[in-house]
């Protein structure tokens, strides 16, 4: 018989502050103590509600008075300029990859799809480098993650499965996309190689086929499918990424 | 310097790298987090930003006292926490009584339009908690501070932080559970 779980351990479980052993012990305990399990689930919901209510503050521009003391008032303008820079870099990469891509973009795809790819590649580059905070909500709470992101995007979404390719879901996060919410899922294989999937509401009505962009070894396939625009980003080669994109597309279609 | 001309142009345009100290940079990075925490703590966004402003003024003032052995985040949150505690002490504990309609009209939480109803209920429930429980819940749950860091910020032992967290979360749960499904108040 293992000793009973303490209140402090239950709280630490909610806050993901336990090591793997302790977490496993708490999970065993919760499996046999539904009241505690309910309590822990409620506490986790509280955390998510708080973040839902107040995370948008993080994306607000910093009032200039707050940086006035630093003698570098420009800081509040840093973010937009960084974003423009990232966009410019991707645009250059697209241009460099060949005129055909651009032609496809302008004629077949429109600005929306290209934006999705830009933002998805930026998000990928930032978050795949993270060890401890790669995701906001981990895959062990997948149901909660999907429900939360669906709610924020205002439309039911799914976390596509890439298990057939050996990538398991790590988790996901909410991201701002031009002031609107977007979902970001991360996957990892046995070697620790990561793929990300970026999803946002489709703001144009038409659907499109898969499109490909690549920038310094990071590639993306992106497409628009009824309600959502998607981008799959990773360092796989073009064929490998295309295969993964098709699997996601099929997986999402079958879940609909 | 073998720097991309695009990057260089953007840098000179925005004056990056011109005498900006690392410390200042670290402070600026924390501003969005300080604002989020203060917004949740006070709900009144203007009052929250005023508190952050006071905190930053003090931090820039005492920057020479900050020692890199601690994290900048903990240091800043400690300053903010102490300012808040002093302000509430000065003001006395004025019990804030507002009707729900007033709450909605006068206390817009960020992005009220797309904040879920559950989240809004929770934000209302949070207001009924004692200050020290609310602080810990927000430092740990919203800002992701470790229990040890939350203890440092609030100047309380870790055990006290844990019990505040536990009691606060349970109280929130009770308030949320007793919330009627419809806006109508249950009559006992």
Coordinates of N, CA, C and O in Angstrom, one line a residue, chain B residues 29 61 69 85:
Chain B
X29 N 10.8 43.2 -20.8 CA 10.2 41.9 -21.1 C 9.2 41.5 -20.1 O 8.3 40.7 -20.5
X61 N 14.4 53.0 -10.6 CA 15.1 53.8 -9.6 C 16.1 52.9 -8.8 O 17.2 53.4 -8.5
X69 N 21.7 37.4 -8.9 CA 21.5 36.1 -8.2 C 20.1 35.7 -8.2 O 19.7 34.5 -8.3
X85 N 0.2 45.8 -1.5 CA -0.2 45.6 -0.1 C -0.2 46.9 0.7 O -1.1 47.2 1.4

